[in-house]
């Protein structure tokens, strides 16, 4: 990302019969939004960004990447931030707030309509409630006679050998998998050891590859190279709507809650537009677009049909059934877990 210069885009000079007159052409600012790639990037580019650009006379440049990559950019650009709005998962967002990368969110009427659970801090808010769960290709499962998983521990079932691909523990989705497998085998965030043991003894032999990104997992599912993975349910919903025969597992230990969050970044040179973009993302119209892509809305005024609610965590009761991650404990240990993962599992 190159250094930005937000000077007026053009100043026109018009020569009129009565003399030389300067004609001003309205300036257009550029705002940088960093967020996920894959199907989420398509949603942002096609349904979210255009209406914001039109209403606010601003050009939005979208920078795609995993949450950890966006957090790394914020760290690298600490003295001169290039990103104006950061979109990351809830775990990295707690770190971004802790490290001082996020500016306070200004009060606005739309924030009064947001569920309290979505307000992570004064500087960060969720715009969607996602779910991380095992997802499988129903067509391949039927053809091969594979059993449908009922527990996170079932990822180690030898029947899935050569059918499984996952993200590594450096990603939020991969970390969710490690934590939930640990819970399913007698551990959890305070005791991750059972999770590592389950991966080494049973799950690792089933894995075809550790994908570098969620979009790559989507490619493997679409090509039929794998039949089972762990992804955000929103991705599965989006791909199913495109015709892929995907089904989501409801593990007995619960699916992991994944809050997709955003914050206006400190030292932005378009702070007003950044605040407006946060409000735009929380508006009922945009919340409905996210809901259609598989994210539970955080704005209680979002109107959804029964079909649109299918598969989503909508309302306090549904959210209460999700497995909530202990992010303070996770963030204290995450670096060590990632190093151990790279050394023992993904080597």
Tab-separated table of C-alpha atoms in Angstrom:
chain	number	residue	atom	x	y	z
A	1	UNK	CA	0.000	0.000	0.000
A	2	UNK	CA	1.500	3.298	-1.027
A	3	UNK	CA	1.376	6.558	0.858
A	4	UNK	CA	-1.852	8.410	0.190
A	5	UNK	CA	-2.206	12.026	-0.841
A	6	UNK	CA	-5.708	13.344	-0.358
A	7	UNK	CA	-5.447	16.639	-2.168
A	8	UNK	CA	-8.203	17.801	-4.538
A	9	UNK	CA	-8.421	15.380	-7.427
A	10	UNK	CA	-8.517	18.122	-10.019
A	11	UNK	CA	-8.812	21.865	-10.437
A	12	UNK	CA	-10.203	22.895	-13.805
A	13	UNK	CA	-9.419	26.191	-15.526
A	14	UNK	CA	-12.035	27.576	-17.872
A	15	UNK	CA	-11.402	30.376	-20.279
A	16	UNK	CA	-14.581	32.416	-20.663
A	17	UNK	CA	-15.239	35.342	-22.968
A	18	UNK	CA	-15.256	37.763	-20.063
A	19	UNK	CA	-11.818	36.639	-18.808
A	20	UNK	CA	-9.917	33.924	-17.024
A	21	UNK	CA	-12.057	32.247	-14.356
A	22	UNK	CA	-11.018	29.341	-12.108
A	23	UNK	CA	-13.563	26.573	-12.003
A	24	UNK	CA	-13.341	24.298	-9.017
A	25	UNK	CA	-13.962	20.615	-9.405
A	26	UNK	CA	-15.090	18.994	-6.191
A	27	UNK	CA	-12.445	16.922	-4.490
A	28	UNK	CA	-12.955	13.244	-3.772
A	29	UNK	CA	-11.241	11.650	-0.808
A	30	UNK	CA	-9.949	8.091	-0.756
A	31	UNK	CA	-10.620	5.814	2.187
A	32	UNK	CA	-8.928	2.458	2.793
A	33	UNK	CA	-10.944	-0.397	4.265
A	34	UNK	CA	-9.149	-3.616	5.177
A	35	UNK	CA	-11.171	-6.813	5.535
A	36	UNK	CA	-11.643	-10.431	4.523
A	37	UNK	CA	-11.197	-11.807	1.036
A	38	UNK	CA	-13.210	-14.402	-0.895
A	39	UNK	CA	-17.003	-14.226	-0.873
A	40	UNK	CA	-16.923	-11.460	1.755
A	41	UNK	CA	-14.819	-9.246	-0.507
A	42	UNK	CA	-17.311	-9.745	-3.339
A	43	UNK	CA	-20.147	-8.756	-1.025
A	44	UNK	CA	-18.334	-5.606	0.040
A	45	UNK	CA	-17.429	-4.576	-3.487
A	46	UNK	CA	-20.839	-5.304	-4.981
A	47	UNK	CA	-23.382	-4.439	-2.287
A	48	UNK	CA	-21.796	-2.388	0.493
A	49	UNK	CA	-19.171	-0.029	-0.908
A	50	UNK	CA	-20.951	1.417	-4.005
A	51	UNK	CA	-23.857	2.943	-2.069
A	52	UNK	CA	-21.463	4.435	0.497
A	53	UNK	CA	-19.262	5.968	-2.190
A	54	UNK	CA	-22.265	7.521	-3.909
A	55	UNK	CA	-23.744	8.971	-0.711
A	56	UNK	CA	-20.472	10.355	0.660
A	57	UNK	CA	-18.450	11.406	-2.414
A	58	UNK	CA	-15.554	9.195	-1.398
A	59	UNK	CA	-13.535	6.507	-3.144
A	60	UNK	CA	-13.149	3.315	-1.107
A	61	UNK	CA	-10.113	1.142	-1.723
A	62	UNK	CA	-10.621	-2.366	-0.339
A	63	UNK	CA	-7.587	-4.266	0.980
A	64	UNK	CA	-8.303	-7.997	1.321
A	65	UNK	CA	-6.594	-10.222	3.850
A	66	UNK	CA	-7.070	-12.457	6.872
A	67	UNK	CA	-7.599	-10.865	10.276
A	68	UNK	CA	-4.041	-11.639	11.380
A	69	UNK	CA	-2.664	-9.976	8.232
A	70	UNK	CA	-4.741	-6.842	8.829
A	71	UNK	CA	-3.593	-6.709	12.452
A	72	UNK	CA	0.008	-7.038	11.260
A	73	UNK	CA	-0.507	-4.096	8.876
A	74	UNK	CA	-1.814	-1.966	11.725
A	75	UNK	CA	1.240	-2.888	13.767
A	76	UNK	CA	3.659	-2.146	10.932
A	77	UNK	CA	2.002	1.210	10.181
A	78	UNK	CA	1.702	2.299	13.820
A	79	UNK	CA	3.437	5.639	13.246
A	80	UNK	CA	1.483	6.459	10.060
A	81	UNK	CA	-1.650	4.387	9.571
A	82	UNK	CA	-2.760	3.768	5.982
A	83	UNK	CA	-5.936	1.872	6.891
A	84	UNK	CA	-8.983	3.945	7.840
A	85	UNK	CA	-11.407	1.173	8.831
A	86	UNK	CA	-10.257	-2.273	9.944
A	87	UNK	CA	-12.495	-5.333	9.680
A	88	UNK	CA	-11.251	-8.334	11.673
A	89	UNK	CA	-12.564	-11.183	13.800
A	90	UNK	CA	-13.344	-10.571	17.449
A	91	UNK	CA	-10.126	-12.085	18.824
A	92	UNK	CA	-7.754	-9.873	16.815
A	93	UNK	CA	-10.057	-6.907	17.446
A	94	UNK	CA	-9.555	-7.215	21.205
A	95	UNK	CA	-5.827	-7.007	20.458
A	96	UNK	CA	-6.249	-4.043	18.111
A	97	UNK	CA	-8.110	-2.143	20.821
A	98	UNK	CA	-5.541	-3.133	23.448
A	99	UNK	CA	-2.672	-1.970	21.240
A	100	UNK	CA	-4.327	1.414	20.652
A	101	UNK	CA	-5.022	1.030	16.933
A	102	UNK	CA	-8.727	1.906	17.138
A	103	UNK	CA	-10.325	5.321	17.584
A	104	UNK	CA	-13.475	5.812	19.689
A	105	UNK	CA	-16.707	5.274	17.795
A	106	UNK	CA	-18.826	8.415	17.749
A	107	UNK	CA	-22.355	8.273	19.085
A	108	UNK	CA	-25.020	7.931	16.400
A	109	UNK	CA	-28.710	6.944	16.402
A	110	UNK	CA	-27.993	3.624	14.658
A	111	UNK	CA	-25.848	2.504	17.600
A	112	UNK	CA	-28.936	2.614	19.835
A	113	UNK	CA	-30.407	-0.178	17.705
A	114	UNK	CA	-27.390	-2.495	18.071
A	115	UNK	CA	-27.528	-5.446	20.478
A	116	UNK	CA	-25.281	-4.924	23.519
A	117	UNK	CA	-23.388	-8.152	22.747
A	118	UNK	CA	-22.099	-6.514	19.558
A	119	UNK	CA	-20.435	-3.621	21.406
A	120	UNK	CA	-16.967	-4.973	22.152
A	121	UNK	CA	-15.551	-1.682	23.413
A	122	UNK	CA	-15.933	2.071	22.949
A	123	UNK	CA	-13.620	1.692	19.933
A	124	UNK	CA	-15.006	-1.464	18.289
A	125	UNK	CA	-18.347	-2.922	17.298
A	126	UNK	CA	-19.502	-6.105	15.599
A	127	UNK	CA	-21.496	-5.781	12.390
A	128	UNK	CA	-22.397	-9.450	12.172
A	129	UNK	CA	-22.592	-12.568	14.273
A	130	UNK	CA	-20.929	-15.456	12.528
A	131	UNK	CA	-20.554	-19.088	13.414
A	132	UNK	CA	-17.541	-21.357	12.941
A	133	UNK	CA	-18.495	-24.979	12.416
A	134	UNK	CA	-17.562	-28.096	10.470
A	135	UNK	CA	-18.987	-28.003	6.947
A	136	UNK	CA	-19.276	-30.943	4.576
A	137	UNK	CA	-20.121	-31.678	0.948
A	138	UNK	CA	-23.361	-33.651	1.203
A	139	UNK	CA	-23.019	-35.086	-2.311
A	140	UNK	CA	-19.575	-36.561	-1.649
A	141	UNK	CA	-20.617	-37.792	1.791
A	142	UNK	CA	-23.561	-39.644	0.263
A	143	UNK	CA	-21.507	-41.104	-2.579
A	144	UNK	CA	-18.795	-42.355	-0.219
A	145	UNK	CA	-21.136	-43.365	2.596
A	146	UNK	CA	-19.365	-41.107	5.100
A	147	UNK	CA	-20.926	-40.511	8.529
A	148	UNK	CA	-22.005	-36.963	9.354
A	149	UNK	CA	-19.964	-35.574	12.278
A	150	UNK	CA	-21.798	-34.900	15.538
A	151	UNK	CA	-18.844	-33.649	17.600
A	152	UNK	CA	-15.718	-31.588	17.038
A	153	UNK	CA	-13.774	-34.666	18.068
A	154	UNK	CA	-15.163	-36.470	15.020
A	155	UNK	CA	-12.692	-34.601	12.817
A	156	UNK	CA	-10.324	-37.395	13.869
A	157	UNK	CA	-12.581	-40.163	12.540
A	158	UNK	CA	-10.401	-42.347	10.230
A	159	UNK	CA	-13.309	-42.388	7.752
A	160	UNK	CA	-12.332	-38.837	6.777
A	161	UNK	CA	-8.761	-39.670	5.809
A	162	UNK	CA	-7.946	-37.771	2.619
A	163	UNK	CA	-11.206	-35.802	2.802
A	164	UNK	CA	-10.279	-33.026	5.239
A	165	UNK	CA	-8.558	-29.644	4.835
A	166	UNK	CA	-8.247	-26.944	7.475
A	167	UNK	CA	-6.815	-23.522	8.143
A	168	UNK	CA	-3.888	-23.285	10.524
A	169	UNK	CA	-4.126	-22.021	14.096
A	170	UNK	CA	-2.725	-18.637	13.033
A	171	UNK	CA	-6.184	-17.858	11.618
A	172	UNK	CA	-9.241	-17.272	13.796
A	173	UNK	CA	-11.111	-20.126	12.138
A	174	UNK	CA	-8.223	-22.536	12.653
A	175	UNK	CA	-7.875	-21.409	16.251
A	176	UNK	CA	-11.586	-22.003	16.807
A	177	UNK	CA	-11.081	-25.557	15.595
A	178	UNK	CA	-8.220	-26.177	18.016
A	179	UNK	CA	-10.159	-24.744	20.958
A	180	UNK	CA	-13.378	-26.599	20.208
A	181	UNK	CA	-11.540	-29.900	19.677
A	182	UNK	CA	-9.861	-29.288	23.038
A	183	UNK	CA	-13.271	-28.728	24.642
A	184	UNK	CA	-14.622	-31.884	23.027
A	185	UNK	CA	-11.744	-33.941	24.422
A	186	UNK	CA	-11.736	-32.717	28.004
A	187	UNK	CA	-9.859	-29.407	27.784
A	188	UNK	CA	-10.477	-25.862	26.647
A	189	UNK	CA	-8.863	-22.455	26.669
A	190	UNK	CA	-7.233	-22.877	30.123
A	191	UNK	CA	-6.013	-26.372	29.129
A	192	UNK	CA	-5.283	-26.648	25.416
A	193	UNK	CA	-3.247	-29.862	25.735
A	194	UNK	CA	-6.121	-32.252	24.812
A	195	UNK	CA	-6.635	-30.278	21.617
A	196	UNK	CA	-3.034	-30.677	20.488
A	197	UNK	CA	-3.107	-34.362	21.370
A	198	UNK	CA	-6.295	-34.933	19.356
A	199	UNK	CA	-4.803	-33.181	16.338
A	200	UNK	CA	-1.533	-35.107	16.490
A	201	UNK	CA	-3.080	-38.516	17.109
A	202	UNK	CA	-6.219	-38.454	14.988
A	203	UNK	CA	-6.975	-35.329	12.978
A	204	UNK	CA	-3.593	-34.675	11.361
A	205	UNK	CA	-3.540	-38.043	9.517
A	206	UNK	CA	-6.889	-37.158	7.891
A	207	UNK	CA	-5.750	-33.797	6.501
A	208	UNK	CA	-4.983	-33.376	2.807
A	209	UNK	CA	-3.567	-29.886	3.250
A	210	UNK	CA	-3.544	-26.853	5.499
A	211	UNK	CA	-4.963	-24.137	3.279
A	212	UNK	CA	-3.343	-20.679	3.343
A	213	UNK	CA	-6.705	-18.876	3.353
A	214	UNK	CA	-10.453	-19.347	3.536
A	215	UNK	CA	-10.861	-18.634	-0.211
A	216	UNK	CA	-8.501	-21.547	-0.897
A	217	UNK	CA	-10.691	-23.811	1.232
A	218	UNK	CA	-13.647	-22.665	-0.855
A	219	UNK	CA	-11.776	-23.664	-4.014
A	220	UNK	CA	-11.020	-27.127	-2.595
A	221	UNK	CA	-14.687	-27.624	-1.677
A	222	UNK	CA	-15.874	-26.441	-5.074
A	223	UNK	CA	-13.439	-28.720	-6.938
A	224	UNK	CA	-14.382	-31.743	-4.847
A	225	UNK	CA	-10.795	-32.254	-3.682
A	226	UNK	CA	-12.068	-32.322	-0.114
A	227	UNK	CA	-15.417	-33.165	1.470
A	228	UNK	CA	-15.010	-31.739	4.971
A	229	UNK	CA	-13.549	-28.595	6.510
A	230	UNK	CA	-14.110	-25.982	9.214
A	231	UNK	CA	-15.168	-22.534	8.017
A	232	UNK	CA	-17.363	-19.619	8.888
A	233	UNK	CA	-20.962	-20.652	8.319
A	234	UNK	CA	-21.489	-17.473	6.296
A	235	UNK	CA	-19.069	-18.786	3.671
A	236	UNK	CA	-20.931	-22.073	3.550
A	237	UNK	CA	-24.261	-20.262	3.151
A	238	UNK	CA	-22.890	-18.101	0.324
A	239	UNK	CA	-21.451	-21.118	-1.508
A	240	UNK	CA	-24.637	-23.129	-1.025
A	241	UNK	CA	-26.604	-20.315	-2.643
A	242	UNK	CA	-24.222	-20.590	-5.584
A	243	UNK	CA	-25.173	-24.250	-5.976
A	244	UNK	CA	-22.554	-26.137	-3.946
A	245	UNK	CA	-24.185	-28.977	-1.911
A	246	UNK	CA	-22.836	-27.911	1.471
A	247	UNK	CA	-24.308	-28.654	4.887
A	248	UNK	CA	-23.255	-27.313	8.281
A	249	UNK	CA	-22.666	-29.550	11.277
A	250	UNK	CA	-24.221	-28.662	14.636
A	251	UNK	CA	-21.696	-30.225	17.053
A	252	UNK	CA	-22.971	-31.283	20.458
A	253	UNK	CA	-20.379	-28.999	22.071
A	254	UNK	CA	-21.814	-26.058	20.140
A	255	UNK	CA	-20.624	-24.089	17.146
A	256	UNK	CA	-18.094	-21.359	17.926
A	257	UNK	CA	-19.331	-17.778	18.028
A	258	UNK	CA	-17.479	-15.577	15.573
A	259	UNK	CA	-18.166	-11.876	15.860
A	260	UNK	CA	-17.131	-10.038	12.725
A	261	UNK	CA	-16.071	-6.617	13.920
A	262	UNK	CA	-14.819	-3.250	12.766
A	263	UNK	CA	-13.200	-0.141	14.131
A	264	UNK	CA	-12.228	3.285	12.828
A	265	UNK	CA	-8.436	3.433	12.886
A	266	UNK	CA	-6.544	6.096	14.831
A	267	UNK	CA	-4.872	8.943	12.952
A	268	UNK	CA	-7.046	8.505	9.872
A	269	UNK	CA	-6.953	11.553	7.620
A	270	UNK	CA	-10.604	10.930	6.715
A	271	UNK	CA	-11.993	10.393	10.241
A	272	UNK	CA	-15.486	11.674	9.443
A	273	UNK	CA	-15.857	9.282	6.511
A	274	UNK	CA	-14.520	6.409	8.610
A	275	UNK	CA	-17.187	7.056	11.262
A	276	UNK	CA	-19.869	7.249	8.582
A	277	UNK	CA	-18.689	3.948	7.133
A	278	UNK	CA	-19.123	2.276	10.528
A	279	UNK	CA	-22.662	3.649	10.690
A	280	UNK	CA	-23.308	2.519	7.116
A	281	UNK	CA	-22.289	-1.045	7.993
A	282	UNK	CA	-24.767	-1.048	10.893
A	283	UNK	CA	-27.728	0.307	8.918
A	284	UNK	CA	-30.711	-2.065	8.463
A	285	UNK	CA	-30.256	-2.108	4.687
A	286	UNK	CA	-26.622	-3.221	4.837
A	287	UNK	CA	-27.348	-5.544	7.753
A	288	UNK	CA	-29.903	-7.271	5.549
A	289	UNK	CA	-27.272	-7.737	2.841
A	290	UNK	CA	-24.914	-9.298	5.394
A	291	UNK	CA	-27.719	-11.525	6.664
A	292	UNK	CA	-28.319	-12.843	3.156
A	293	UNK	CA	-24.627	-13.758	3.079
A	294	UNK	CA	-24.883	-15.691	6.347
A	295	UNK	CA	-24.111	-13.171	9.096
A	296	UNK	CA	-26.580	-12.761	11.930
A	297	UNK	CA	-27.610	-9.079	12.121
A	298	UNK	CA	-26.615	-6.958	15.109
A	299	UNK	CA	-29.177	-4.234	14.375
A	300	UNK	CA	-32.453	-5.279	15.992
A	301	UNK	CA	-34.422	-3.264	13.402
A	302	UNK	CA	-33.198	-5.428	10.523
A	303	UNK	CA	-36.221	-7.048	8.904
A	304	UNK	CA	-35.691	-10.603	7.667
A	305	UNK	CA	-38.062	-13.191	6.290
A	306	UNK	CA	-38.165	-16.658	7.828
A	307	UNK	CA	-36.169	-17.972	4.878
A	308	UNK	CA	-33.541	-15.271	5.362
A	309	UNK	CA	-33.217	-16.157	9.053
A	310	UNK	CA	-32.448	-19.792	8.250
A	311	UNK	CA	-29.033	-20.825	9.501
A	312	UNK	CA	-28.354	-17.512	11.236
A	313	UNK	CA	-27.853	-16.617	14.875
A	314	UNK	CA	-30.684	-14.091	15.184
A	315	UNK	CA	-31.619	-12.634	18.551
A	316	UNK	CA	-30.377	-13.166	22.085
A	317	UNK	CA	-31.692	-16.721	22.429
A	318	UNK	CA	-29.903	-18.020	19.333
A	319	UNK	CA	-26.675	-16.239	20.229
A	320	UNK	CA	-26.863	-17.711	23.730
A	321	UNK	CA	-26.561	-21.229	22.303
A	322	UNK	CA	-23.225	-20.527	20.663
A	323	UNK	CA	-19.919	-21.487	22.258
A	324	UNK	CA	-18.302	-18.229	23.323
A	325	UNK	CA	-14.528	-18.030	23.149
A	326	UNK	CA	-12.551	-16.807	26.167
A	327	UNK	CA	-10.492	-14.268	24.201
A	328	UNK	CA	-8.582	-12.759	27.152
A	329	UNK	CA	-7.175	-16.224	27.915
A	330	UNK	CA	-6.629	-17.006	24.237
A	331	UNK	CA	-4.778	-13.768	23.498
A	332	UNK	CA	-2.402	-14.378	26.412
A	333	UNK	CA	-1.427	-17.745	24.929
A	334	UNK	CA	-2.012	-17.348	21.213
A	335	UNK	CA	1.569	-16.692	20.161
A	336	UNK	CA	2.810	-19.747	22.026
A	337	UNK	CA	0.002	-21.911	20.642
A	338	UNK	CA	0.747	-20.773	17.096
A	339	UNK	CA	4.444	-21.581	17.477
A	340	UNK	CA	3.600	-24.989	18.886
A	341	UNK	CA	1.078	-25.596	16.109
A	342	UNK	CA	3.653	-24.795	13.430
A	343	UNK	CA	6.202	-27.022	15.105
A	344	UNK	CA	4.021	-30.025	15.994
A	345	UNK	CA	1.017	-30.022	13.650
A	346	UNK	CA	1.559	-28.014	10.477
A	347	UNK	CA	5.131	-29.034	9.760
